[in-house]
Amino acid sequence: MQRVCLALPTMRSCPGTIVDLAEEAAYAVANFGVEVHLLVLDTTDAAEFAKNADAVASLAPTPGVFVHHLGEAEQREFLRRVAERSGAADPELLLDLMLPQAVAYGSCVNRLFLGAAALGCTSAHLRNDDADFQVVDGQKIFPIHHELLSIGRPAGEVVAGVSRSELDPADADKPVMLVSGSFMGELNVDIGEIHELDPAVYRDLVRLWTPPVWSDEERDAMVDISFKGTGSEPFSTDDSVLGVPDIWDVYMCNIALDHRAYEVLPLLPSTETIGCDYALLHAMVHARLPGVVHNRHIVNYYTPERRTGAGFISYQMRFVKFLLSMLYLYPVYGGMIDLGRGLLDERHGLRVEPILDLVRGSVDWDRAGNEHCLDVLDRSYRKLGGKYAELADVVAGQRQQLLDEAQEDAERWAVLIDAWAGMAAAARTEGLRPGVDGAAG
């Protein structure tokens, strides 16, 4: 029986999301005959964790659905065992890369990947705690429907199950290792207020994340589509396309990935940095692997803490670090584009060696681009005034630290990539232990 992992990382109380995902898991079992492991990795404090634990405890038992709710201590113990079993020279460093003290979006997904491996799952189906499912005629629109139709199967076999195919016949034997929808609702990066205050400043800021080698016209076109998802048209009937996806059509919080992808390449372990969890998707798209893009989009919304006081500063600093990370990521992505299908081995799997070479080669990139980025940010935030002027002061006070951390993040990613195969193998051997690593039911 196919075993899959429906995966949720969270750092807040989200009982409603847990209930929704349990419903999605039950839908998957009923309609596809799979075994679903709902894995909730929870780094909340004790009070918030208790709310999530109550939600897990209240779930009605469903044959074929197994729920695992791991707190930070349980995650740390599991990761320690995996790091030590992996044979790496510095298990403590790996543990820090996997479970740092600060918020790390890539690291939390990497933990899900190892959890899926430990559970013996062949795919991971990623969701988030700040999104809802669409509801049509009282029925929730679950993305796992399209994901289980296609994930892991040879692309040539998937043709019959999609609305239309753009598959190159030469790719028929390659596995579908990516199935994704997008999102609707609010921007997936919380900068809409900047556009409301000053569209010109918004344009200047968003242009900072575009590839510097692009023309002004290309960069402006990217500004027009960045962070906006699929618009506002609600779901009416299923639509899906098989082919090489456009990176703009895939969304990390509404995606299924095959284990032959996530057990090869980890995400960036950058702390306090949004957008660091897309590198694996770039590798798959640029390697020209076939995937399926569907229209069961989720509905994005903002959690209130990111818009006031310290929460506002913290979130916007994560956006700043995202912009700075591009200096090191774009050389890697560009190299992936140049390599194309050369990123794949004879079994159509990702080759990690050329990717690791690209990452290591980016580490010493000239910082002038990031110096310029911080200059533009400073001018822009001060022009907006108010809380954005306060943000400018914070960025200015951490200028050298931010420059250093962006480079260190690239270095730490190279360390994790080098160790990842051993980590994944160790997780598969170690397994998750019910009653030790979390509650299963």
Coordinates of C-alpha atoms in Angstrom, one line a residue:
M1 CA 0.0 0.0 0.0
Q2 CA 1.2 3.5 -0.9
R3 CA 2.3 5.4 2.3
V4 CA 2.3 9.2 2.1
C5 CA 3.0 12.0 4.5
L6 CA 0.6 14.9 4.9
A7 CA 2.9 17.4 6.6
L8 CA 2.3 20.5 8.6
P9 CA 5.0 22.7 10.3
T10 CA 3.7 25.1 12.9
M11 CA 4.9 27.7 15.4
R12 CA 1.5 28.8 16.5
S13 CA -1.8 27.4 17.8
C14 CA -3.7 26.1 14.8
P15 CA -6.4 23.5 15.9
G16 CA -8.6 24.4 13.0
T17 CA -5.8 23.6 10.5
I18 CA -5.2 20.3 12.2
V19 CA -8.8 19.3 11.9
D20 CA -8.9 20.3 8.2
L21 CA -5.8 18.2 7.4
A22 CA -7.3 15.2 9.2
E23 CA -10.3 15.6 6.9
E24 CA -7.9 15.8 3.9
A25 CA -6.1 12.6 5.1
A26 CA -9.4 10.8 5.5
Y27 CA -10.4 11.9 2.0
A28 CA -7.2 10.5 0.6
V29 CA -7.7 7.1 2.3
A30 CA -11.3 6.9 1.1
N31 CA -10.7 7.9 -2.5
F32 CA -7.2 6.5 -3.2
G33 CA -6.7 3.6 -0.8
V34 CA -3.4 5.0 0.6
E35 CA -2.0 5.0 4.1
V36 CA -1.7 8.6 5.3
H37 CA 0.7 9.8 8.1
L38 CA -0.4 13.3 9.2
L39 CA 2.8 14.7 10.6
V40 CA 2.6 17.9 12.7
L41 CA 5.9 19.4 13.7
D42 CA 5.2 21.9 16.4
T43 CA 7.6 24.4 17.9
T44 CA 5.0 26.4 19.9
D45 CA 5.3 27.2 23.6
A46 CA 3.7 24.9 26.2
A47 CA 0.3 26.7 26.2
E48 CA 0.0 26.8 22.4
F49 CA 1.2 23.3 22.1
A50 CA -1.5 22.1 24.5
K51 CA -4.1 23.6 22.2
N52 CA -2.8 21.8 19.2
A53 CA -2.4 18.6 21.2
D54 CA -6.1 18.9 22.3
A55 CA -7.0 19.2 18.6
V56 CA -5.1 16.0 17.8
A57 CA -6.6 14.1 20.7
S58 CA -10.1 15.1 19.6
L59 CA -9.7 13.7 16.1
A60 CA -12.0 10.8 15.4
P61 CA -9.9 7.6 14.7
T62 CA -9.9 6.9 11.0
P63 CA -8.6 3.6 9.6
G64 CA -5.6 4.3 7.4
V65 CA -4.8 7.7 9.0
F66 CA -2.0 7.9 11.5
V67 CA -1.4 11.2 13.3
H68 CA 2.0 12.2 14.7
H69 CA 2.3 15.4 16.8
L70 CA 5.9 16.1 17.7
G71 CA 7.0 19.0 20.0
E72 CA 10.3 20.6 19.9
A73 CA 11.9 18.3 22.5
E74 CA 10.8 15.2 20.5
Q75 CA 12.0 16.7 17.3
R76 CA 15.4 17.4 18.8
E77 CA 15.8 13.9 20.1
F78 CA 14.9 12.4 16.7
L79 CA 17.2 14.7 14.9
R80 CA 20.0 14.0 17.3
R81 CA 19.7 10.3 16.7
V82 CA 19.6 10.9 12.9
A83 CA 22.6 13.3 12.9
E84 CA 24.7 10.8 15.0
R85 CA 23.7 7.8 12.8
S86 CA 24.4 9.7 9.6
G87 CA 28.2 9.5 10.1
A88 CA 28.8 13.2 9.7
A89 CA 31.9 14.7 11.3
D90 CA 29.9 17.3 13.3
P91 CA 26.4 16.0 14.4
E92 CA 25.9 19.1 16.6
L93 CA 26.3 21.4 13.7
L94 CA 23.7 19.4 11.7
L95 CA 21.4 19.5 14.7
D96 CA 21.7 23.3 14.7
L97 CA 21.0 23.5 11.0
M98 CA 17.9 21.4 11.4
L99 CA 16.5 22.9 14.5
P100 CA 18.0 26.3 15.2
Q101 CA 16.7 28.6 18.0
A102 CA 15.4 31.2 15.5
V103 CA 12.6 30.8 12.9
A104 CA 13.8 28.9 9.9
Y105 CA 11.3 28.1 7.2
G106 CA 13.6 25.9 5.2
S107 CA 14.7 24.0 8.3
C108 CA 11.2 23.2 9.4
V109 CA 10.4 21.7 6.0
N110 CA 13.7 19.8 6.0
R111 CA 12.5 18.3 9.3
L112 CA 9.3 17.2 7.6
F113 CA 11.3 15.6 4.9
L114 CA 13.3 13.5 7.3
G115 CA 10.1 12.7 9.2
A116 CA 8.5 11.4 6.0
A117 CA 11.6 9.3 5.4
A118 CA 11.5 7.9 8.9
L119 CA 7.8 7.0 8.4
G120 CA 8.6 5.1 5.2
C121 CA 6.6 7.4 3.1
T122 CA 7.1 7.8 -0.7
S123 CA 5.9 11.4 -0.9
A124 CA 5.4 14.5 1.2
H125 CA 2.4 16.7 0.8
L126 CA 3.1 20.1 2.3
R127 CA 0.5 22.5 3.9
N128 CA 0.8 25.6 6.1
D129 CA -1.0 26.9 9.1
D130 CA -1.9 30.3 7.6
A131 CA -4.0 29.0 4.7
D132 CA -7.5 27.6 4.2
F133 CA -9.0 25.2 1.7
Q134 CA -11.5 26.6 -0.7
V135 CA -15.1 25.4 -0.1
V136 CA -17.6 24.8 -2.9
D137 CA -21.1 23.6 -2.2
G138 CA -20.1 22.8 1.3
Q139 CA -17.2 20.6 0.2
K140 CA -13.6 21.4 0.9
I141 CA -11.4 21.4 -2.1
F142 CA -8.5 19.2 -1.2
P143 CA -5.2 19.4 -3.2
I144 CA -4.3 15.9 -2.3
H145 CA -6.8 14.8 -5.0
H146 CA -4.6 15.8 -7.8
E147 CA -1.4 15.0 -5.9
L148 CA -2.3 11.3 -5.5
L149 CA -3.4 10.9 -9.1
S150 CA 0.1 11.6 -10.3
I151 CA 2.9 11.8 -7.7
G152 CA 5.6 9.2 -8.2
R153 CA 4.1 7.7 -11.4
P154 CA 5.8 7.7 -14.8
A155 CA 4.7 10.8 -16.7
G156 CA 3.4 8.7 -19.6
E157 CA 1.0 7.0 -17.3
V158 CA -0.3 10.3 -15.9
V159 CA -1.5 11.6 -19.2
A160 CA -4.9 10.0 -18.9
G161 CA -5.6 11.6 -15.5
V162 CA -4.9 15.2 -16.3
S163 CA -7.0 17.8 -18.2
R164 CA -4.3 18.3 -20.8
S165 CA -0.8 17.3 -21.5
E166 CA 2.2 19.3 -22.7
L167 CA 4.5 16.4 -22.1
D168 CA 7.5 15.9 -24.3
P169 CA 7.2 12.3 -25.4
A170 CA 10.9 11.9 -24.6
D171 CA 10.0 12.4 -20.9
A172 CA 7.3 9.7 -20.7
D173 CA 9.4 7.4 -18.6
K174 CA 10.4 10.1 -16.1
P175 CA 8.6 10.1 -12.8
V176 CA 6.3 12.9 -11.8
M177 CA 8.0 14.2 -8.7
L178 CA 6.2 17.5 -8.3
V179 CA 2.5 18.2 -8.2
S180 CA 1.4 21.7 -7.1
G181 CA -1.4 24.2 -7.0
S182 CA -1.0 27.9 -6.2
F183 CA -2.8 30.2 -3.8
M184 CA -5.4 33.0 -3.8
G185 CA -6.2 35.6 -1.3
E186 CA -3.6 38.0 0.2
L187 CA 0.0 38.3 -1.2
N188 CA 2.1 35.5 0.1
V189 CA 4.7 38.1 1.2
D190 CA 3.2 40.7 3.5
I191 CA 4.2 43.8 1.6
G192 CA 0.8 44.9 0.3
E193 CA 0.7 47.9 2.6
I194 CA 3.8 49.3 0.9
H195 CA 2.0 49.2 -2.4
E196 CA -0.9 51.1 -0.8
L197 CA 1.4 53.7 0.7
D198 CA 3.6 54.3 -2.4
P199 CA 3.4 52.1 -5.6
A200 CA 6.7 53.5 -6.8
V201 CA 8.5 52.4 -3.6
Y202 CA 6.8 49.0 -3.9
R203 CA 8.2 48.6 -7.4
D204 CA 11.7 49.6 -6.3
L205 CA 11.6 47.1 -3.4
V206 CA 10.3 44.1 -5.4
R207 CA 12.7 44.8 -8.2
L208 CA 15.5 44.1 -5.7
W209 CA 14.7 40.4 -5.8
T210 CA 14.7 40.1 -9.6
P211 CA 17.9 38.7 -11.4
P212 CA 20.3 41.6 -11.8
V213 CA 21.2 40.5 -15.4
W214 CA 17.6 41.0 -16.5
S215 CA 16.5 44.0 -18.5
D216 CA 14.4 46.7 -16.9
E217 CA 11.4 45.5 -18.9
E218 CA 11.9 41.9 -17.6
R219 CA 12.3 43.1 -14.1
D220 CA 9.1 45.2 -14.2
A221 CA 7.2 42.3 -15.6
M222 CA 8.4 40.2 -12.7
V223 CA 7.2 42.9 -10.3
D224 CA 3.7 42.7 -11.8
I225 CA 3.3 39.0 -11.0
S226 CA 5.5 38.5 -7.9
F227 CA 3.8 37.2 -4.7
K228 CA 0.3 37.4 -6.2
G229 CA -0.6 33.8 -6.8
T230 CA -3.5 32.9 -9.1
G231 CA -5.8 35.9 -8.6
S232 CA -9.3 35.7 -7.1
E233 CA -11.3 33.3 -9.4
P234 CA -12.7 30.6 -7.1
F235 CA -12.6 26.9 -7.9
S236 CA -15.4 25.6 -10.2
T237 CA -14.2 22.5 -11.9
D238 CA -10.9 20.5 -11.9
D239 CA -8.2 21.5 -14.3
S240 CA -4.7 20.1 -14.4
V241 CA -1.7 20.3 -16.8
L242 CA 1.1 17.8 -17.2
G243 CA 4.5 19.1 -18.4
V244 CA 7.5 21.0 -17.2
P245 CA 6.0 23.5 -14.7
D246 CA 6.8 27.2 -14.7
I247 CA 8.4 28.1 -11.4
W248 CA 5.7 30.8 -11.0
D249 CA 2.9 28.2 -11.0
V250 CA 4.2 26.2 -8.0
Y251 CA 3.7 27.1 -4.3
M252 CA 5.6 25.5 -1.5
C253 CA 2.5 25.4 0.8
N254 CA 0.4 23.5 -1.7
I255 CA 2.6 20.9 -3.1
A256 CA 3.4 17.2 -3.2
L257 CA 7.0 16.1 -3.7
D258 CA 8.4 12.6 -4.4
H259 CA 11.0 11.2 -2.0
R260 CA 13.4 10.9 -4.9
A261 CA 13.6 14.7 -4.8
Y262 CA 13.5 15.7 -1.1
E263 CA 15.8 12.9 0.0
V264 CA 18.5 14.3 -2.4
L265 CA 18.4 18.1 -1.9
P266 CA 17.6 19.9 1.3
L267 CA 16.3 23.4 1.6
L268 CA 18.3 26.3 2.8
P269 CA 18.6 26.3 6.6
S270 CA 18.6 30.1 6.7
T271 CA 17.2 31.7 9.9
E272 CA 14.7 34.5 9.9
T273 CA 14.4 34.5 6.1
I274 CA 11.3 34.0 4.1
G275 CA 11.4 32.4 0.6
C276 CA 14.4 30.1 1.5
D277 CA 12.3 27.0 0.9
Y278 CA 12.1 27.1 -2.9
A279 CA 15.5 25.9 -4.0
L280 CA 14.4 22.3 -4.5
L281 CA 11.5 23.4 -6.7
H282 CA 14.0 25.4 -8.8
A283 CA 16.2 22.3 -9.2
M284 CA 13.3 20.2 -10.4
V285 CA 11.9 22.7 -12.8
H286 CA 15.3 23.6 -14.3
A287 CA 16.1 19.9 -14.7
R288 CA 13.0 19.8 -16.9
L289 CA 11.4 17.1 -14.8
P290 CA 7.7 16.6 -15.7
G291 CA 5.2 17.8 -13.1
V292 CA 1.5 18.5 -12.7
V293 CA 0.0 21.9 -12.0
H294 CA -3.6 22.0 -10.9
N295 CA -6.2 24.5 -9.8
R296 CA -7.1 23.3 -6.3
H297 CA -5.6 26.5 -4.9
I298 CA -5.5 27.2 -1.2
V299 CA -6.6 30.6 0.3
N300 CA -3.7 32.5 1.9
Y301 CA -4.3 34.8 4.9
Y302 CA -2.1 36.8 7.3
T303 CA -1.7 36.0 10.9
P304 CA -2.1 39.2 13.0
E305 CA 1.2 39.2 14.8
R306 CA 3.2 40.1 11.7
R307 CA 1.6 43.6 11.4
T308 CA 2.2 45.2 14.7
G309 CA 5.1 46.1 17.0
A310 CA 7.9 43.7 17.3
G311 CA 6.0 41.2 15.0
F312 CA 6.1 43.8 12.2
I313 CA 9.8 44.4 12.5
S314 CA 10.6 40.6 12.7
Y315 CA 8.6 39.8 9.6
Q316 CA 9.9 42.6 7.6
M317 CA 13.5 41.7 8.5
R318 CA 12.8 38.3 7.2
F319 CA 11.8 40.0 3.9
V320 CA 15.1 41.9 4.0
K321 CA 17.1 38.8 4.5
F322 CA 15.2 37.1 1.6
L323 CA 16.3 39.9 -0.7
L324 CA 19.9 39.5 0.4
S325 CA 19.8 35.8 -0.1
M326 CA 19.2 36.3 -3.9
L327 CA 22.8 37.3 -4.4
Y328 CA 23.8 33.7 -3.6
L329 CA 20.8 31.9 -5.0
Y330 CA 20.7 33.4 -8.5
P331 CA 24.1 32.1 -9.5
V332 CA 22.9 28.7 -8.4
Y333 CA 19.6 28.9 -10.2
G334 CA 21.4 30.2 -13.3
G335 CA 23.8 27.3 -13.2
M336 CA 20.8 24.9 -12.9
I337 CA 19.2 26.5 -16.0
D338 CA 22.5 26.0 -17.9
L339 CA 22.8 22.4 -16.8
G340 CA 19.1 21.6 -17.6
R341 CA 18.6 17.9 -18.0
G342 CA 22.3 17.5 -17.0
L343 CA 21.0 17.7 -13.4
L344 CA 19.5 14.3 -13.8
D345 CA 21.2 10.9 -13.6
E346 CA 20.5 7.9 -15.8
R347 CA 17.5 7.0 -13.6
H348 CA 16.0 10.5 -14.0
G349 CA 16.9 11.4 -10.4
L350 CA 18.5 14.7 -9.3
R351 CA 22.3 14.6 -9.2
V352 CA 23.4 16.4 -6.1
E353 CA 27.1 16.9 -7.0
P354 CA 26.6 19.6 -9.6
I355 CA 24.2 21.4 -7.3
L356 CA 26.7 21.3 -4.5
D357 CA 29.4 22.7 -6.8
L358 CA 27.1 25.6 -7.7
V359 CA 26.3 26.4 -4.1
R360 CA 30.0 26.3 -3.1
G361 CA 30.8 28.5 -6.0
S362 CA 28.3 31.1 -5.0
V363 CA 29.7 31.6 -1.5
D364 CA 32.4 34.1 -2.4
W365 CA 30.2 36.2 -4.7
D366 CA 31.0 39.9 -4.6
R367 CA 28.9 41.6 -1.9
A368 CA 28.5 44.9 -3.9
G369 CA 25.0 43.8 -5.0
N370 CA 23.9 43.4 -1.4
E371 CA 25.4 46.7 -0.4
H372 CA 23.3 48.3 -3.1
C373 CA 20.2 46.4 -1.9
L374 CA 20.6 47.7 1.6
D375 CA 21.1 51.3 0.3
V376 CA 17.8 51.0 -1.7
L377 CA 16.0 49.6 1.3
D378 CA 17.2 52.4 3.5
R379 CA 16.0 55.1 1.1
S380 CA 12.7 53.4 0.5
Y381 CA 11.7 52.7 4.1
R382 CA 12.6 56.3 5.1
K383 CA 10.5 57.6 2.3
L384 CA 7.5 55.6 3.6
G385 CA 8.1 57.0 7.1
G386 CA 6.4 56.0 10.3
K387 CA 7.0 52.4 11.3
Y388 CA 9.0 51.9 8.1
A389 CA 11.5 54.6 9.1
E390 CA 11.9 52.7 12.4
L391 CA 12.5 49.5 10.3
A392 CA 15.2 51.4 8.4
D393 CA 16.9 52.2 11.6
V394 CA 16.9 48.5 12.6
V395 CA 18.3 47.5 9.2
A396 CA 21.0 50.1 9.3
G397 CA 22.0 49.0 12.8
Q398 CA 22.4 45.4 11.6
R399 CA 23.9 46.2 8.2
Q400 CA 27.2 44.3 8.6
Q401 CA 25.5 41.4 10.4
L402 CA 23.0 41.1 7.6
L403 CA 25.7 41.0 5.0
D404 CA 27.7 38.4 6.9
E405 CA 24.6 36.2 7.6
A406 CA 23.6 36.1 4.0
Q407 CA 27.0 34.7 3.1
E408 CA 27.0 32.3 6.1
D409 CA 23.6 31.0 5.0
A410 CA 25.0 29.9 1.7
E411 CA 28.0 28.2 3.4
R412 CA 25.7 26.4 5.9
W413 CA 23.5 25.2 3.0
A414 CA 26.5 23.6 1.4
V415 CA 27.3 21.8 4.6
L416 CA 23.8 20.4 4.8
I417 CA 23.7 19.4 1.2
D418 CA 26.9 17.5 1.7
A419 CA 25.5 15.6 4.7
W420 CA 21.9 15.2 3.4
A421 CA 22.2 11.7 1.8
G422 CA 23.5 10.3 5.1
M423 CA 20.8 12.1 7.0
A424 CA 18.0 10.8 4.8
A425 CA 19.4 7.2 5.1
A426 CA 19.7 7.5 8.8
A427 CA 16.1 8.8 9.1
R428 CA 14.8 5.8 7.1
T429 CA 16.8 3.4 9.4
E430 CA 15.9 5.2 12.6
G431 CA 12.2 5.6 12.1
L432 CA 9.7 7.5 14.2
R433 CA 8.9 5.7 17.4
P434 CA 5.3 6.0 18.6
G435 CA 5.2 7.0 22.3
V436 CA 8.7 8.5 22.0
D437 CA 8.6 10.7 18.9
G438 CA 5.0 11.7 19.1
A439 CA 1.4 10.5 19.4
A440 CA 0.2 8.1 16.7
G441 CA -3.4 7.2 16.3

